[in-house]
Amino acid sequence: AQSVTQLDSHVSVSEGTPVLLRCNYSSSYSPSLFWYVQHPNKGLQLLLKYTSAATLVKGINGFEAEFKKSETSFHLTKPSAHMSDAAEYFCVVTGGNAGNMLTFGGGTRLMVKP
Amino acid sequence: KAGVTQTPRYLIKTRGQQVTLSCSPISGHRSVSWYQQTPGQGLQFLFEYFSETQRNKGNFPGRFSGRQFSNSRSEMNVSTLELGDSALYLCASSSQAGVYNEQFFGPGTRLTVL
């Protein structure tokens, strides 16, 4: 069994300030973890993925995430927010015999103030 | 390469009717997964098909069914529609069925049940 908890449903930051979106996971297997972004009326786009290689994962658009097994966390960060980062972000887990069956967190809506 | 395409993009039906949604994966991709996105339940896995065989199924009633054709295109069908079936239905494709596969999402079909 696996599950994902995104600790904040909404996060608001000012443009140019750091972004932190928090995610905790639970998995009976060695997990694969992903962050996806969804802009309004668009499909989901993969930001980055962790698949048991380096624990610090770099993604697109300056985002990165660190896998911490001891804390069962996979928080998403970005040093400086841009207006175009405003969107909904999903932390996702899969693993074991789940194959391509992704388990999504509830999502975090990121708002960026000018 | 063309991305994942879903048709139709928008659909309005009434309770009791049935509906068929279509998904064309990226060329060469053989795995197609379906997800339901609602404000209340978030993103939930419906089922995955690989080489015309259902590999995984989520926790949805039997009214939800799907199939995959030899060209990897997939359809999902919902019979006896209920108001709660109103949702964005997302399709994702990947090159193979397995744990470490990036899934590419289509823009979705927005179904409204009146």
mmCIF file of C-alpha atoms in Angstrom:
data_model
loop_
_atom_site.group_PDB
_atom_site.id
_atom_site.type_symbol
_atom_site.label_atom_id
_atom_site.label_comp_id
_atom_site.label_asym_id
_atom_site.label_seq_id
_atom_site.Cartn_x
_atom_site.Cartn_y
_atom_site.Cartn_z
ATOM 1 C CA ALA A 1 0.000 0.000 0.000
ATOM 2 C CA GLN A 2 1.176 3.537 -0.637
ATOM 3 C CA SER A 3 -0.059 7.028 0.078
ATOM 4 C CA VAL A 4 1.024 10.629 -0.235
ATOM 5 C CA THR A 5 0.245 13.604 1.983
ATOM 6 C CA GLN A 6 0.834 17.125 0.794
ATOM 7 C CA LEU A 7 0.988 19.160 3.939
ATOM 8 C CA ASP A 8 -0.283 22.453 2.526
ATOM 9 C CA SER A 9 -3.290 22.837 0.248
ATOM 10 C CA HIS A 10 -2.332 26.456 -0.552
ATOM 11 C CA VAL A 11 1.010 28.247 -0.511
ATOM 12 C CA SER A 12 1.437 31.939 -1.276
ATOM 13 C CA VAL A 13 4.832 33.543 -1.943
ATOM 14 C CA SER A 14 6.076 36.794 -3.391
ATOM 15 C CA GLU A 15 7.865 36.822 -6.713
ATOM 16 C CA GLY A 16 11.601 36.344 -6.213
ATOM 17 C CA THR A 17 11.272 34.569 -2.841
ATOM 18 C CA PRO A 18 11.919 30.850 -2.199
ATOM 19 C CA VAL A 19 9.266 28.190 -2.712
ATOM 20 C CA LEU A 20 8.784 25.169 -0.435
ATOM 21 C CA LEU A 21 6.032 22.629 -1.128
ATOM 22 C CA ARG A 22 5.952 19.801 1.405
ATOM 23 C CA CYS A 23 5.239 16.141 0.731
ATOM 24 C CA ASN A 24 5.337 13.047 2.929
ATOM 25 C CA TYR A 25 4.864 9.552 1.564
ATOM 26 C CA SER A 26 4.175 6.072 2.760
ATOM 27 C CA SER A 27 5.106 2.972 0.790
ATOM 28 C CA SER A 28 5.620 -0.702 1.497
ATOM 29 C CA TYR A 29 8.226 -0.797 -1.255
ATOM 30 C CA SER A 30 11.188 1.261 -2.336
ATOM 31 C CA PRO A 31 9.258 4.126 -3.830
ATOM 32 C CA SER A 32 9.553 6.068 -7.023
ATOM 33 C CA LEU A 33 8.511 9.643 -6.360
ATOM 34 C CA PHE A 34 7.483 12.395 -8.729
ATOM 35 C CA TRP A 35 6.343 15.983 -8.743
ATOM 36 C CA TYR A 36 3.863 17.039 -11.417
ATOM 37 C CA VAL A 37 2.556 20.526 -12.187
ATOM 38 C CA GLN A 38 -0.841 21.387 -13.609
ATOM 39 C CA HIS A 39 -1.518 24.814 -15.057
ATOM 40 C CA PRO A 40 -5.167 25.868 -15.474
ATOM 41 C CA ASN A 41 -6.933 23.964 -18.254
ATOM 42 C CA LYS A 42 -3.762 22.051 -19.047
ATOM 43 C CA GLY A 43 -2.662 18.463 -18.541
ATOM 44 C CA LEU A 44 -0.086 17.338 -16.014
ATOM 45 C CA GLN A 45 3.586 17.975 -16.689
ATOM 46 C CA LEU A 46 6.418 16.095 -14.991
ATOM 47 C CA LEU A 47 8.727 18.406 -13.021
ATOM 48 C CA LEU A 48 11.138 15.818 -11.658
ATOM 49 C CA LYS A 49 11.444 12.213 -10.534
ATOM 50 C CA TYR A 50 13.293 10.166 -7.929
ATOM 51 C CA THR A 51 14.015 6.549 -8.799
ATOM 52 C CA SER A 52 16.603 5.445 -6.179
ATOM 53 C CA ALA A 53 19.583 7.198 -7.722
ATOM 54 C CA ALA A 54 20.762 10.545 -6.304
ATOM 55 C CA THR A 55 18.654 11.758 -3.387
ATOM 56 C CA LEU A 56 18.770 15.382 -4.574
ATOM 57 C CA VAL A 57 16.849 15.559 -7.812
ATOM 58 C CA LYS A 58 16.915 18.515 -10.168
ATOM 59 C CA GLY A 59 13.969 19.182 -12.446
ATOM 60 C CA ILE A 60 12.786 21.652 -14.987
ATOM 61 C CA ASN A 61 12.331 25.395 -14.444
ATOM 62 C CA GLY A 62 14.753 25.526 -11.522
ATOM 63 C CA PHE A 63 12.831 23.161 -9.238
ATOM 64 C CA GLU A 64 14.515 20.492 -7.159
ATOM 65 C CA ALA A 65 13.490 17.979 -4.510
ATOM 66 C CA GLU A 66 15.326 15.966 -1.890
ATOM 67 C CA PHE A 67 14.394 12.390 -1.001
ATOM 68 C CA LYS A 68 14.789 11.815 2.752
ATOM 69 C CA LYS A 69 14.066 8.214 3.632
ATOM 70 C CA SER A 70 14.395 8.750 7.397
ATOM 71 C CA GLU A 71 11.738 11.445 7.265
ATOM 72 C CA THR A 72 9.691 9.821 4.449
ATOM 73 C CA SER A 73 9.661 13.212 2.776
ATOM 74 C CA PHE A 74 10.122 14.523 -0.745
ATOM 75 C CA HIS A 75 9.765 18.307 -0.489
ATOM 76 C CA LEU A 76 9.860 20.487 -3.614
ATOM 77 C CA THR A 77 11.883 23.714 -3.581
ATOM 78 C CA LYS A 78 12.832 26.571 -5.861
ATOM 79 C CA PRO A 79 15.190 29.397 -4.863
ATOM 80 C CA SER A 80 13.231 32.189 -6.529
ATOM 81 C CA ALA A 81 9.574 32.129 -7.525
ATOM 82 C CA HIS A 82 8.392 33.460 -10.849
ATOM 83 C CA MET A 83 4.874 34.550 -11.720
ATOM 84 C CA SER A 84 4.659 31.705 -14.237
ATOM 85 C CA ASP A 85 5.121 29.178 -11.393
ATOM 86 C CA ALA A 86 1.572 29.816 -10.194
ATOM 87 C CA ALA A 87 -0.158 26.449 -10.656
ATOM 88 C CA GLU A 88 -1.214 23.292 -8.817
ATOM 89 C CA TYR A 89 1.526 20.886 -7.833
ATOM 90 C CA PHE A 90 1.112 17.183 -7.142
ATOM 91 C CA CYS A 91 3.431 14.843 -5.293
ATOM 92 C CA VAL A 92 3.094 11.312 -6.634
ATOM 93 C CA VAL A 93 4.320 7.883 -5.529
ATOM 94 C CA THR A 94 4.507 4.487 -7.117
ATOM 95 C CA GLY A 95 6.495 1.367 -6.419
ATOM 96 C CA GLY A 96 6.564 -2.386 -6.034
ATOM 97 C CA ASN A 97 4.043 -4.105 -8.249
ATOM 98 C CA ALA A 98 2.012 -0.920 -8.712
ATOM 99 C CA GLY A 99 3.604 -0.432 -12.085
ATOM 100 C CA ASN A 100 2.256 2.660 -13.749
ATOM 101 C CA MET A 101 -0.484 3.053 -11.142
ATOM 102 C CA LEU A 102 0.345 6.436 -9.655
ATOM 103 C CA THR A 103 -0.921 7.541 -6.253
ATOM 104 C CA PHE A 104 -1.389 11.299 -6.102
ATOM 105 C CA GLY A 105 -1.303 13.640 -3.161
ATOM 106 C CA GLY A 106 -4.127 16.099 -2.715
ATOM 107 C CA GLY A 107 -2.265 18.892 -4.467
ATOM 108 C CA THR A 108 -0.842 22.250 -3.410
ATOM 109 C CA ARG A 109 -1.984 25.411 -5.134
ATOM 110 C CA LEU A 110 0.928 27.820 -5.415
ATOM 111 C CA MET A 111 0.098 31.503 -5.688
ATOM 112 C CA VAL A 112 2.804 34.016 -6.606
ATOM 113 C CA LYS A 113 2.274 37.655 -5.695
ATOM 114 C CA PRO A 114 3.982 40.402 -7.681
ATOM 115 C CA LYS B 1 6.382 13.631 -31.782
ATOM 116 C CA ALA B 2 2.765 14.417 -31.155
ATOM 117 C CA GLY B 3 1.676 14.275 -27.535
ATOM 118 C CA VAL B 4 -1.158 12.349 -25.965
ATOM 119 C CA THR B 5 -4.467 13.346 -27.485
ATOM 120 C CA GLN B 6 -7.884 12.956 -25.930
ATOM 121 C CA THR B 7 -11.253 13.328 -27.577
ATOM 122 C CA PRO B 8 -13.600 14.932 -27.059
ATOM 123 C CA ARG B 9 -12.237 17.725 -24.889
ATOM 124 C CA TYR B 10 -15.631 18.612 -23.443
ATOM 125 C CA LEU B 11 -18.776 16.566 -23.046
ATOM 126 C CA ILE B 12 -22.170 17.177 -21.498
ATOM 127 C CA LYS B 13 -24.431 14.232 -20.706
ATOM 128 C CA THR B 14 -27.495 13.592 -18.583
ATOM 129 C CA ARG B 15 -27.931 11.103 -15.765
ATOM 130 C CA GLY B 16 -28.481 7.562 -16.926
ATOM 131 C CA GLN B 17 -26.721 7.985 -20.249
ATOM 132 C CA GLN B 18 -23.445 6.355 -21.153
ATOM 133 C CA VAL B 19 -20.286 7.947 -22.501
ATOM 134 C CA THR B 20 -17.136 6.842 -24.323
ATOM 135 C CA LEU B 21 -13.884 8.760 -24.095
ATOM 136 C CA SER B 22 -10.925 8.202 -26.376
ATOM 137 C CA CYS B 23 -7.174 8.458 -25.857
ATOM 138 C CA SER B 24 -4.394 8.211 -28.424
ATOM 139 C CA PRO B 25 -0.987 7.673 -26.819
ATOM 140 C CA ILE B 26 2.343 8.969 -28.002
ATOM 141 C CA SER B 27 3.541 6.985 -31.006
ATOM 142 C CA GLY B 28 5.363 3.874 -29.820
ATOM 143 C CA HIS B 29 3.886 3.933 -26.327
ATOM 144 C CA ARG B 30 2.059 0.752 -25.367
ATOM 145 C CA SER B 31 0.855 1.591 -21.865
ATOM 146 C CA VAL B 32 -2.208 3.765 -21.337
ATOM 147 C CA SER B 33 -3.565 4.724 -17.928
ATOM 148 C CA TRP B 34 -6.740 6.601 -17.028
ATOM 149 C CA TYR B 35 -7.308 8.917 -14.067
ATOM 150 C CA GLN B 36 -10.331 10.786 -12.730
ATOM 151 C CA GLN B 37 -9.825 14.270 -11.271
ATOM 152 C CA THR B 38 -12.505 15.873 -9.107
ATOM 153 C CA PRO B 39 -12.338 18.755 -6.601
ATOM 154 C CA GLY B 40 -13.452 16.472 -3.794
ATOM 155 C CA GLN B 41 -11.488 13.274 -4.419
ATOM 156 C CA GLY B 42 -8.490 14.660 -6.290
ATOM 157 C CA LEU B 43 -6.712 12.489 -8.818
ATOM 158 C CA GLN B 44 -7.619 8.812 -8.689
ATOM 159 C CA PHE B 45 -6.352 5.935 -10.786
ATOM 160 C CA LEU B 46 -8.979 4.161 -12.879
ATOM 161 C CA PHE B 47 -7.107 1.501 -14.840
ATOM 162 C CA GLU B 48 -4.042 0.759 -16.941
ATOM 163 C CA TYR B 49 -3.799 -1.119 -20.211
ATOM 164 C CA PHE B 50 -0.690 -2.556 -21.772
ATOM 165 C CA SER B 51 -0.678 -4.466 -25.040
ATOM 166 C CA GLU B 52 -4.497 -4.707 -24.968
ATOM 167 C CA THR B 53 -4.533 -6.247 -21.478
ATOM 168 C CA GLN B 54 -5.745 -4.571 -18.312
ATOM 169 C CA ARG B 55 -2.837 -4.606 -15.867
ATOM 170 C CA ASN B 56 -4.195 -2.691 -12.926
ATOM 171 C CA LYS B 57 -7.586 -1.430 -11.848
ATOM 172 C CA GLY B 58 -8.472 1.209 -9.296
ATOM 173 C CA ASN B 59 -11.331 1.196 -6.841
ATOM 174 C CA PHE B 60 -14.181 2.243 -9.108
ATOM 175 C CA PRO B 61 -17.553 0.565 -9.729
ATOM 176 C CA GLY B 62 -18.101 -1.735 -12.680
ATOM 177 C CA ARG B 63 -19.848 1.088 -14.550
ATOM 178 C CA PHE B 64 -16.359 2.239 -15.446
ATOM 179 C CA SER B 65 -14.701 0.086 -18.079
ATOM 180 C CA GLY B 66 -12.018 0.399 -20.672
ATOM 181 C CA ARG B 67 -10.256 -1.293 -23.491
ATOM 182 C CA GLN B 68 -7.167 -0.940 -25.629
ATOM 183 C CA PHE B 69 -6.827 -1.627 -29.309
ATOM 184 C CA SER B 70 -3.942 -3.180 -31.190
ATOM 185 C CA ASN B 71 -2.680 0.294 -32.188
ATOM 186 C CA SER B 72 -2.508 1.171 -28.444
ATOM 187 C CA ARG B 73 -5.376 3.641 -28.623
ATOM 188 C CA SER B 74 -7.638 3.300 -25.626
ATOM 189 C CA GLU B 75 -11.244 4.028 -24.794
ATOM 190 C CA MET B 76 -12.994 4.245 -21.487
ATOM 191 C CA ASN B 77 -16.712 3.870 -21.061
ATOM 192 C CA VAL B 78 -18.948 4.979 -18.235
ATOM 193 C CA SER B 79 -22.453 3.548 -18.219
ATOM 194 C CA THR B 80 -25.502 4.775 -16.319
ATOM 195 C CA LEU B 81 -23.948 8.154 -15.596
ATOM 196 C CA GLU B 82 -24.383 9.725 -12.170
ATOM 197 C CA LEU B 83 -23.959 13.370 -11.168
ATOM 198 C CA GLY B 84 -20.813 12.402 -9.269
ATOM 199 C CA ASP B 85 -19.156 11.230 -12.465
ATOM 200 C CA SER B 86 -18.655 14.858 -13.477
ATOM 201 C CA ALA B 87 -14.896 15.195 -13.608
ATOM 202 C CA LEU B 88 -11.813 15.774 -15.689
ATOM 203 C CA TYR B 89 -10.693 12.429 -17.112
ATOM 204 C CA LEU B 90 -6.988 12.267 -17.845
ATOM 205 C CA CYS B 91 -5.176 9.743 -19.947
ATOM 206 C CA ALA B 92 -1.454 9.055 -19.660
ATOM 207 C CA SER B 93 0.855 7.017 -21.841
ATOM 208 C CA SER B 94 4.265 5.515 -21.263
ATOM 209 C CA SER B 95 6.593 3.383 -23.296
ATOM 210 C CA GLN B 96 6.228 0.270 -21.212
ATOM 211 C CA ALA B 97 4.627 -1.109 -18.106
ATOM 212 C CA GLY B 98 6.975 -0.970 -15.169
ATOM 213 C CA VAL B 99 7.936 1.123 -12.188
ATOM 214 C CA TYR B 100 10.434 3.588 -13.588
ATOM 215 C CA ASN B 101 8.510 5.015 -16.476
ATOM 216 C CA GLU B 102 7.677 8.593 -17.115
ATOM 217 C CA GLN B 103 4.034 9.001 -17.943
ATOM 218 C CA PHE B 104 2.929 11.693 -20.358
ATOM 219 C CA PHE B 105 -0.515 13.136 -19.746
ATOM 220 C CA GLY B 106 -3.069 14.368 -22.222
ATOM 221 C CA PRO B 107 -5.096 17.576 -21.724
ATOM 222 C CA GLY B 108 -8.101 15.636 -20.448
ATOM 223 C CA THR B 109 -11.776 15.323 -21.265
ATOM 224 C CA ARG B 110 -14.072 17.376 -19.067
ATOM 225 C CA LEU B 111 -17.312 15.495 -18.523
ATOM 226 C CA THR B 112 -20.331 17.264 -17.092
ATOM 227 C CA VAL B 113 -23.321 15.181 -16.038
ATOM 228 C CA LEU B 114 -26.608 17.066 -15.661
#
